[in-house]
Tab-separated table of C-alpha atoms in Angstrom:
chain	number	residue	atom	x	y	z
A	326	MET	CA	99.795	105.243	102.389
A	327	ASP	CA	97.254	103.356	99.563
A	328	PHE	CA	97.592	99.371	98.670
A	329	MET	CA	95.041	98.972	96.129
A	330	ARG	CA	95.183	100.027	92.499
A	331	GLU	CA	94.586	103.658	92.509
A	332	SER	CA	96.318	105.613	89.185
A	333	ILE	CA	95.499	107.452	85.974
A	334	GLN	CA	96.610	105.112	82.934
A	335	LYS	CA	96.240	105.631	79.810
A	336	SER	CA	94.438	103.562	77.266
A	337	SER	CA	93.074	103.264	73.884
A	338	ARG	CA	89.808	106.190	74.478
A	339	GLY	CA	91.598	108.634	76.933
A	340	TRP	CA	92.137	108.124	80.244
A	341	ILE	CA	90.917	105.984	82.741
A	342	CYS	CA	91.030	106.984	86.639
A	343	ASN	CA	91.151	103.803	89.212
A	344	TYR	CA	90.023	105.525	92.206
A	345	LYS	CA	88.628	104.322	96.256
A	346	GLU	CA	85.286	105.043	96.986
A	347	VAL	CA	83.769	104.257	100.716
A	348	ASN	CA	80.169	102.472	100.708
A	349	PHE	CA	78.809	103.514	104.221
A	350	ASN	CA	76.035	100.678	103.773
A	351	ASN	CA	78.397	97.814	104.313
A	352	LYS	CA	80.966	100.081	105.890
A	353	THR	CA	82.749	98.482	102.459
A	354	ILE	CA	86.051	100.830	100.249
A	355	ILE	CA	85.666	99.660	96.872
A	356	MET	CA	87.314	100.174	93.907
A	357	LYS	CA	86.067	102.665	90.869
A	358	LYS	CA	87.142	103.479	87.133
A	359	LYS	CA	85.673	106.525	85.064
A	360	ASN	CA	87.113	106.790	81.471
A	361	PHE	CA	88.142	111.151	80.578
A	362	SER	CA	89.057	112.105	77.237
A	363	ASN	CA	92.213	114.140	78.735
A	364	GLU	CA	94.762	113.373	81.173
A	365	ASP	CA	93.632	116.919	83.106
A	366	ASP	CA	90.415	116.403	83.435
A	367	ALA	CA	91.434	112.845	85.146
A	368	TYR	CA	93.452	114.276	87.244
A	369	PHE	CA	91.520	117.107	88.643
A	370	PHE	CA	88.820	113.927	89.027
A	371	TYR	CA	91.092	111.754	90.666
A	372	LYS	CA	91.843	114.366	92.992
A	373	GLU	CA	88.272	115.515	94.287
A	374	VAL	CA	87.663	111.936	94.526
A	375	LYS	CA	91.000	111.506	96.585
A	376	GLU	CA	89.924	113.958	98.952
A	377	LYS	CA	86.322	112.990	99.472
A	378	TYR	CA	87.614	108.995	100.228
A	379	ILE	CA	90.010	110.116	103.001
A	380	THR	CA	87.552	112.811	104.551
A	381	ASP	CA	84.948	109.278	103.836
A	382	LEU	CA	87.916	106.964	105.533
A	383	LYS	CA	87.729	109.211	109.217
A	384	LYS	CA	84.640	108.763	109.094
A	385	ILE	CA	84.547	104.830	109.061
A	386	LYS	CA	86.982	104.596	111.643
A	387	LYS	CA	85.761	106.974	113.850
A	388	ILE	CA	83.364	104.549	114.624
A	389	TYR	CA	85.747	101.567	115.215
A	390	GLY	CA	88.157	104.258	117.036
A	391	ARG	CA	91.216	106.102	115.648
A	392	ASN	CA	93.773	103.693	115.988
A	393	ALA	CA	91.431	101.137	113.573
A	394	LEU	CA	92.882	99.903	110.482
A	395	THR	CA	91.573	98.669	107.055
A	396	LEU	CA	93.279	95.013	105.693
A	397	SER	CA	95.525	96.766	103.339
A	398	GLU	CA	96.801	98.659	105.718
A	399	TYR	CA	96.670	96.089	108.329
A	400	LEU	CA	99.192	93.919	106.353
A	401	ASP	CA	101.654	96.764	105.538
A	402	ASP	CA	101.651	97.949	109.266
A	403	TRP	CA	102.314	94.031	110.384
A	404	TYR	CA	105.231	93.400	107.701
A	405	GLN	CA	106.547	96.563	108.249
A	406	ASN	CA	106.464	96.361	112.105
A	407	VAL	CA	105.416	93.062	113.457
A	408	LEU	CA	106.844	89.862	110.906
A	409	SER	CA	109.673	91.884	110.634
A	410	GLY	CA	110.565	91.599	114.179
A	411	TYR	CA	111.587	88.021	114.623
A	412	ALA	CA	111.085	86.728	111.117
A	413	SER	CA	113.617	85.489	108.990
A	414	ALA	CA	115.025	87.141	106.235
A	415	SER	CA	114.161	84.849	103.532
A	416	TYR	CA	110.839	84.449	104.834
A	417	LEU	CA	110.540	87.941	105.071
A	418	SER	CA	111.783	87.830	101.433
A	419	VAL	CA	108.821	86.171	100.375
A	420	ALA	CA	106.664	87.669	102.460
A	421	ARG	CA	107.310	90.888	100.648
A	422	TRP	CA	106.509	89.598	97.810
A	423	ALA	CA	103.387	87.900	98.485
A	424	ILE	CA	102.274	90.638	99.934
A	425	TYR	CA	103.358	93.570	97.905
A	426	HIS	CA	102.867	91.227	94.858
A	427	LEU	CA	99.863	89.008	95.285
A	428	ILE	CA	97.338	89.629	97.479
A	429	LEU	CA	97.513	94.063	98.104
A	430	PRO	CA	96.805	94.357	94.031
A	431	SER	CA	94.315	91.658	93.510
A	432	MET	CA	91.914	92.895	96.121
A	433	THR	CA	88.854	94.346	94.865
A	434	TYR	CA	87.451	96.113	97.354
A	435	ASP	CA	89.089	96.403	101.404
A	436	LYS	CA	87.191	96.819	104.704
A	437	ILE	CA	88.016	97.732	108.112
A	438	LEU	CA	90.026	94.373	109.844
A	439	LYS	CA	88.067	93.786	112.069
A	440	GLU	CA	85.043	93.212	109.490
A	441	VAL	CA	86.718	91.136	107.115
A	442	MET	CA	85.292	87.576	106.969
A	443	SER	CA	85.536	84.273	105.631
A	444	SER	CA	83.465	85.049	102.207
A	445	ASP	CA	86.288	88.192	102.107
A	446	ILE	CA	88.850	85.677	101.618
A	447	ASP	CA	87.757	83.314	99.879
A	448	LEU	CA	86.664	85.515	97.346
A	449	LEU	CA	89.991	87.917	97.273
A	450	LEU	CA	92.197	84.099	97.509
A	451	ALA	CA	90.340	82.931	94.189
A	452	HIS	CA	91.387	86.176	92.276
A	453	ILE	CA	94.877	85.655	92.995
A	454	ALA	CA	94.829	81.355	92.723
A	455	PRO	CA	95.392	81.547	88.085
A	456	LEU	CA	98.185	83.988	89.044
A	457	SER	CA	100.508	80.924	89.025
A	458	LYS	CA	100.133	77.593	90.329
A	459	CYS	CA	101.391	77.907	94.093
A	460	ALA	CA	99.992	81.160	94.519
A	461	ALA	CA	97.331	81.222	96.109
A	462	PHE	CA	98.878	78.446	99.101
A	463	THR	CA	101.564	81.120	99.563
A	464	ALA	CA	99.611	84.095	100.418
A	465	GLN	CA	96.617	81.893	102.239
A	466	LYS	CA	100.129	80.584	104.474
A	467	PHE	CA	101.054	84.594	105.223
A	468	LEU	CA	97.174	85.970	105.698
A	469	ARG	CA	96.532	83.618	108.005
A	470	VAL	CA	99.973	84.114	109.893
A	471	ALA	CA	99.080	88.347	109.348
A	472	PHE	CA	95.520	87.130	111.387
A	473	ASN	CA	97.272	85.129	113.898
A	474	ASP	CA	99.290	87.934	115.051
A	475	ALA	CA	96.050	90.276	115.091
A	476	ILE	CA	94.635	88.189	117.089
A	477	ILE	CA	97.525	88.354	119.390
A	478	SER	CA	97.610	92.063	119.908
A	479	SER	CA	93.524	92.335	120.501
A	480	ARG	CA	92.957	93.593	116.653
A	481	LEU	CA	90.870	90.330	116.397
A	482	SER	CA	89.236	88.342	117.954
A	483	CYS	CA	88.960	85.823	115.684
A	484	SER	CA	90.885	84.519	112.316
A	485	PRO	CA	88.171	84.451	109.239
A	486	MET	CA	90.897	82.298	107.811
A	487	GLU	CA	89.223	79.688	110.227
A	488	ASP	CA	86.170	79.215	107.917
A	489	ALA	CA	87.979	80.029	104.328
A	490	ILE	CA	88.738	77.715	101.955
A	491	VAL	CA	92.035	76.180	101.616
A	492	TYR	CA	94.642	76.163	99.494
A	493	HIS	CA	97.437	72.978	99.365
A	494	ASN	CA	100.791	72.679	98.137
A	495	PRO	CA	100.756	71.912	94.489
A	496	SER	CA	105.138	71.922	94.552
A	497	PRO	CA	106.461	69.360	96.488
A	498	LYS	CA	109.285	70.872	99.331
A	499	ILE	CA	113.061	71.108	97.381
A	500	LYS	CA	115.288	68.469	99.183
A	501	LEU	CA	118.228	70.457	99.957
A	502	TYR	CA	121.741	69.963	102.006
A	503	ASN	CA	122.000	71.932	104.996
A	504	ALA	CA	125.150	73.559	106.547
A	505	GLU	CA	126.194	70.322	108.260
A	506	GLU	CA	125.540	68.054	105.229
A	507	LEU	CA	127.337	70.579	102.825
A	508	LYS	CA	130.292	71.390	104.403
A	509	LYS	CA	130.938	67.292	104.452
A	510	PHE	CA	129.754	67.308	101.161
A	511	LEU	CA	132.704	70.474	99.422
A	512	TYR	CA	134.930	68.099	101.868
A	513	ALA	CA	134.452	65.453	100.183
A	514	ALA	CA	134.730	66.881	96.772
A	515	ARG	CA	137.869	68.863	97.493
A	516	ASP	CA	140.064	66.801	95.113
A	517	SER	CA	137.666	66.169	92.636
A	518	SER	CA	138.463	67.397	88.707
A	519	ILE	CA	134.922	69.419	89.387
A	520	TYR	CA	135.481	71.244	92.456
A	521	LEU	CA	135.544	74.618	90.047
A	522	GLU	CA	132.383	73.528	88.973
A	523	ILE	CA	130.381	72.587	91.664
A	524	LEU	CA	130.901	76.101	93.450
A	525	LEU	CA	130.613	78.217	89.836
A	526	ALA	CA	126.518	76.695	90.525
A	527	LEU	CA	126.604	77.213	94.009
A	528	PHE	CA	127.370	80.954	94.555
A	529	MET	CA	127.152	81.971	91.292
A	530	GLY	CA	123.256	80.086	90.545
A	531	LEU	CA	124.921	79.117	86.385
A	532	ARG	CA	122.908	76.347	84.941
A	533	LYS	CA	124.963	72.952	84.235
A	534	GLY	CA	124.830	73.487	80.143
A	535	GLU	CA	125.779	77.114	81.189
A	536	ILE	CA	128.595	75.776	83.272
A	537	ARG	CA	130.084	73.749	80.512
A	538	GLY	CA	129.930	76.795	78.452
A	539	LEU	CA	132.051	78.852	80.393
A	540	ARG	CA	134.613	80.528	77.884
A	541	PHE	CA	137.815	82.621	79.549
A	542	SER	CA	137.312	85.138	77.531
A	543	ASP	CA	133.240	85.562	79.469
A	544	PHE	CA	136.021	86.591	82.539
A	545	ASP	CA	136.238	90.299	82.793
A	546	TRP	CA	139.213	90.348	84.697
A	547	LYS	CA	138.766	93.996	85.539
A	548	LYS	CA	135.407	94.400	86.931
A	549	GLN	CA	135.407	90.694	88.692
A	550	THR	CA	132.052	89.681	86.389
A	551	VAL	CA	131.209	86.704	84.285
A	552	ALA	CA	128.980	87.523	80.647
A	553	ILE	CA	126.615	84.616	80.470
A	554	LYS	CA	125.551	84.369	76.807
A	555	ARG	CA	125.873	79.843	75.741
A	556	GLN	CA	125.167	76.510	76.888
A	557	ALA	CA	127.154	73.584	75.903
A	558	PRO	CA	124.949	71.357	74.409
A	559	ASN	CA	124.694	67.578	75.302
A	560	THR	CA	127.852	66.412	73.176
A	561	THR	CA	130.588	68.229	72.292
A	562	THR	CA	132.451	65.660	70.048
A	563	SER	CA	130.825	65.056	67.431
A	564	ILE	CA	130.588	68.761	65.825
A	565	ALA	CA	134.751	69.231	67.275
A	566	ASP	CA	135.555	68.465	63.421
A	567	LYS	CA	133.817	71.728	62.109
A	568	ILE	CA	134.240	74.198	64.604
A	569	THR	CA	136.312	76.669	63.783
A	570	GLU	CA	136.652	80.312	65.570
A	571	GLU	CA	134.752	82.332	63.283
A	572	ASN	CA	132.177	80.215	63.384
A	573	ILE	CA	132.266	78.227	67.454
A	574	ASP	CA	129.131	80.009	68.847
A	575	SER	CA	126.964	78.946	65.902
A	576	PHE	CA	127.474	75.391	67.562
A	577	PHE	CA	126.113	76.051	71.283
A	578	ASN	CA	123.339	76.884	72.392
A	579	ASN	CA	121.468	80.345	73.376
A	580	PRO	CA	120.965	80.345	77.057
A	581	LYS	CA	117.112	79.157	78.250
A	582	THR	CA	115.604	82.253	78.813
A	583	VAL	CA	116.688	85.854	77.070
A	584	THR	CA	117.060	87.334	80.992
A	585	SER	CA	119.475	84.129	81.436
A	586	ILE	CA	122.033	86.541	79.051
A	587	ARG	CA	123.182	88.464	81.933
A	588	THR	CA	126.278	89.271	84.266
A	589	LEU	CA	127.189	88.221	87.585
A	590	LYS	CA	129.512	89.055	89.889
A	591	VAL	CA	132.279	86.673	90.818
A	592	PRO	CA	133.085	85.871	93.947
A	593	ASP	CA	136.583	86.933	95.274
A	594	PHE	CA	137.741	83.229	96.305
A	595	LEU	CA	136.579	81.475	92.848
A	596	TRP	CA	139.181	83.714	90.622
A	597	PRO	CA	142.740	81.798	92.005
A	598	MET	CA	140.982	79.478	91.432
A	599	LEU	CA	140.358	80.269	87.966
A	600	GLU	CA	143.741	80.734	87.508
A	601	GLU	CA	144.961	77.632	88.190
A	602	ARG	CA	142.086	75.944	86.410
A	603	LYS	CA	142.938	77.918	83.364
A	604	LEU	CA	146.776	76.800	83.875
A	605	LEU	CA	146.200	73.007	84.276
A	606	ASN	CA	144.091	73.430	80.674
A	607	GLU	CA	147.093	75.100	78.773
A	608	SER	CA	149.203	71.971	80.695
A	609	ILE	CA	146.270	69.885	79.686
A	610	LEU	CA	146.259	70.979	75.539
A	611	LEU	CA	149.730	70.642	75.775
A	612	GLY	CA	149.728	66.569	76.586
A	613	PRO	CA	150.568	63.521	74.335
A	614	TYR	CA	146.321	62.655	74.749
A	615	VAL	CA	144.697	65.788	73.114
A	616	ARG	CA	142.120	65.082	70.665
A	617	TYR	CA	140.940	68.673	70.276
A	618	LYS	CA	142.348	71.773	70.441
A	619	CYS	CA	138.913	74.050	69.183
A	620	TYR	CA	137.863	74.334	73.218
A	621	SER	CA	140.803	75.100	74.135
A	622	ASP	CA	138.862	78.892	75.850
A	623	PHE	CA	136.778	76.897	77.748
A	624	VAL	CA	136.568	76.215	81.041
A	625	CYS	CA	135.449	72.672	81.377
A	626	LEU	CA	137.819	70.401	79.923
A	627	THR	CA	138.463	66.726	79.505
A	628	SER	CA	142.281	65.420	79.701
A	629	THR	CA	141.621	64.759	75.688
A	630	GLY	CA	140.562	68.860	75.499
A	631	ASN	CA	137.389	67.601	75.391
A	632	ILE	CA	134.904	70.138	77.410
A	633	LYS	CA	133.086	67.864	80.224
A	634	CYS	CA	129.920	66.568	79.753
A	635	LYS	CA	126.828	65.982	80.896
A	636	GLY	CA	127.885	61.834	82.180
A	637	THR	CA	130.889	63.263	83.711
A	638	PHE	CA	129.061	65.856	85.870
A	639	ASP	CA	126.827	63.151	86.848
A	640	ASN	CA	129.211	60.141	88.181
A	641	ASN	CA	131.599	63.278	90.095
A	642	ILE	CA	128.559	64.052	92.379
A	643	LYS	CA	127.434	60.689	93.432
A	644	GLN	CA	131.063	59.438	93.729
A	645	ILE	CA	131.264	62.512	96.165
A	646	TYR	CA	128.016	62.499	98.231
A	647	LEU	CA	128.498	58.591	98.611
A	648	SER	CA	131.684	59.222	99.707
A	649	ALA	CA	130.200	61.513	102.149
A	650	ASN	CA	127.262	59.064	103.279
A	651	LEU	CA	124.742	61.825	102.538
A	652	GLN	CA	121.898	61.971	100.298
A	653	PRO	CA	122.267	61.615	96.636
A	654	ILE	CA	121.837	65.721	95.324
A	655	SER	CA	122.607	66.517	91.481
A	656	MET	CA	124.694	69.561	90.290
A	657	HIS	CA	121.237	71.313	89.523
A	658	LYS	CA	120.152	71.171	92.939
A	659	PHE	CA	123.056	73.855	93.567
A	660	ARG	CA	121.120	76.178	92.064
A	661	HIS	CA	118.411	75.511	94.386
A	662	LEU	CA	120.726	75.701	97.171
A	663	CYS	CA	122.777	79.551	95.539
A	664	ALA	CA	118.892	81.064	95.801
A	665	THR	CA	118.628	79.603	99.593
A	666	LEU	CA	121.060	81.810	100.483
A	667	LEU	CA	120.599	84.617	98.357
A	668	PHE	CA	116.516	84.454	100.281
A	669	GLU	CA	118.969	83.865	103.469
A	670	ALA	CA	120.485	86.894	102.741
A	671	GLY	CA	117.064	88.716	102.714
A	672	ILE	CA	118.121	89.422	99.183
A	673	PRO	CA	114.134	89.900	97.291
A	674	LEU	CA	112.351	88.040	95.225
A	675	LYS	CA	112.911	90.247	91.981
A	676	GLU	CA	116.762	90.848	92.130
A	677	ILE	CA	117.468	86.536	92.896
A	678	SER	CA	114.823	86.153	89.549
A	679	ARG	CA	117.081	88.374	87.098
A	680	TYR	CA	120.696	86.839	89.245
A	681	LEU	CA	118.972	83.145	88.518
A	682	GLY	CA	118.168	84.075	84.675
A	683	HIS	CA	114.172	82.992	85.022
A	684	ALA	CA	112.227	84.001	82.417
A	685	SER	CA	110.119	86.679	85.400
A	686	GLU	CA	109.366	86.750	89.019
A	687	THR	CA	106.869	84.019	88.883
A	688	THR	CA	108.559	81.228	87.554
A	689	THR	CA	111.122	82.327	90.714
A	690	PHE	CA	108.463	82.128	93.223
A	691	GLU	CA	107.078	79.182	91.653
A	692	ILE	CA	110.433	77.445	92.407
A	693	TYR	CA	111.145	78.665	95.185
A	694	CYS	CA	107.519	79.429	97.537
A	695	GLY	CA	108.413	76.843	99.718
A	696	ILE	CA	112.114	76.936	100.003
A	697	PHE	CA	111.455	79.424	102.751
A	698	GLU	CA	110.722	76.599	105.363
A	699	ALA	CA	113.800	74.040	105.112
A	700	ASP	CA	115.808	74.972	107.978
A	701	THR	CA	118.986	74.457	106.004
A	702	ASP	CA	120.899	77.432	107.850
A	703	LEU	CA	123.615	77.899	105.127
A	704	LYS	CA	123.986	81.666	106.025
A	705	LYS	CA	126.949	81.187	108.986
A	706	PHE	CA	128.926	78.342	107.317
A	707	ILE	CA	128.758	80.522	103.703
A	708	GLU	CA	130.351	83.490	105.626
A	709	THR	CA	133.418	81.767	106.588
A	710	PHE	CA	133.605	79.206	103.835
A	711	ASP	CA	137.230	79.636	102.406
A	712	PRO	CA	137.416	77.416	99.039
A	713	THR	CA	141.473	76.424	100.152
A	714	LEU	CA	140.613	74.743	103.699
A	715	HIS	CA	138.681	71.782	101.776
A	716	ARG	CA	141.361	71.507	99.719
A	717	ARG	CA	144.588	68.990	99.949
């Protein structure tokens, strides 16, 4: 299988053929390109050079033995057949993205594995570094593990990483609760007025503003989904007297990015809690202390009918972690924990990015590139989680 860029591409001048060629002088596989005025000529040329490349590569491999692999071939084989045998799902999720989205597409030439030197690694990482602030660091980390496994399997006698330039992690590691700490927190939160909001952040990865902007009409009880399409402003008090049912959305903020407008599947255990919250809100709106009627369809209401403010979230969270004798945590960290759950379930980075509503996979990668190292061990706890067991 070929992993370096190799294709026929349309250009403003016609067609570009990207192809590979073996250089017998230095035993290197290099990428080349050639321009064509029409597509048929480009494909005819590609077929011709492809056949020559396969023949020449066999000749090169003959020198090293029939089981010899190029670096790109080895990295694919390592991920598919070696790393998958001992790594966790979260580690594999990030490794896959690093190999197939960072390392292999950034290779401008390939070499037989035994011929790879530290200078080759330096050039490769230099091409990777501009992709994101932690791209080179992460690629280097997986290359180091891959080469160490090559030594263990006797494919190499020493690693080219030993003398390669070192890239340091530019991002501080995200501090998260492990399974036992999360269990304690949720138990302490069971009677909190924001228990539902915490679960929406933890199990659906919603931002604080998205949670505050949720309306019951956003939920589709039949399809078991919710549409995320607004964020509540920092204050909803001053705008209350200006709001009507027709203009209400104009007073709310759009989601953070275009991709933040998304439809998510709602976990089964949240539906009874949403029903319970709806009944609670209906009783609040009939009470004597209600000053705000315009927010009647919103999920997060105070005793006066206003939308809960950010300070209400922060104060409640603080009371919970102090009562549980845990380190401080913010509402946004539950969004990070949600990402961890998805990583631990082996969900591909692309899907995690869509779920969280990030602008791109790179955004997700930038934030969570080190999260797979955290020893959270959440998967088993979450699989058996029942919110009713945490409530009196």
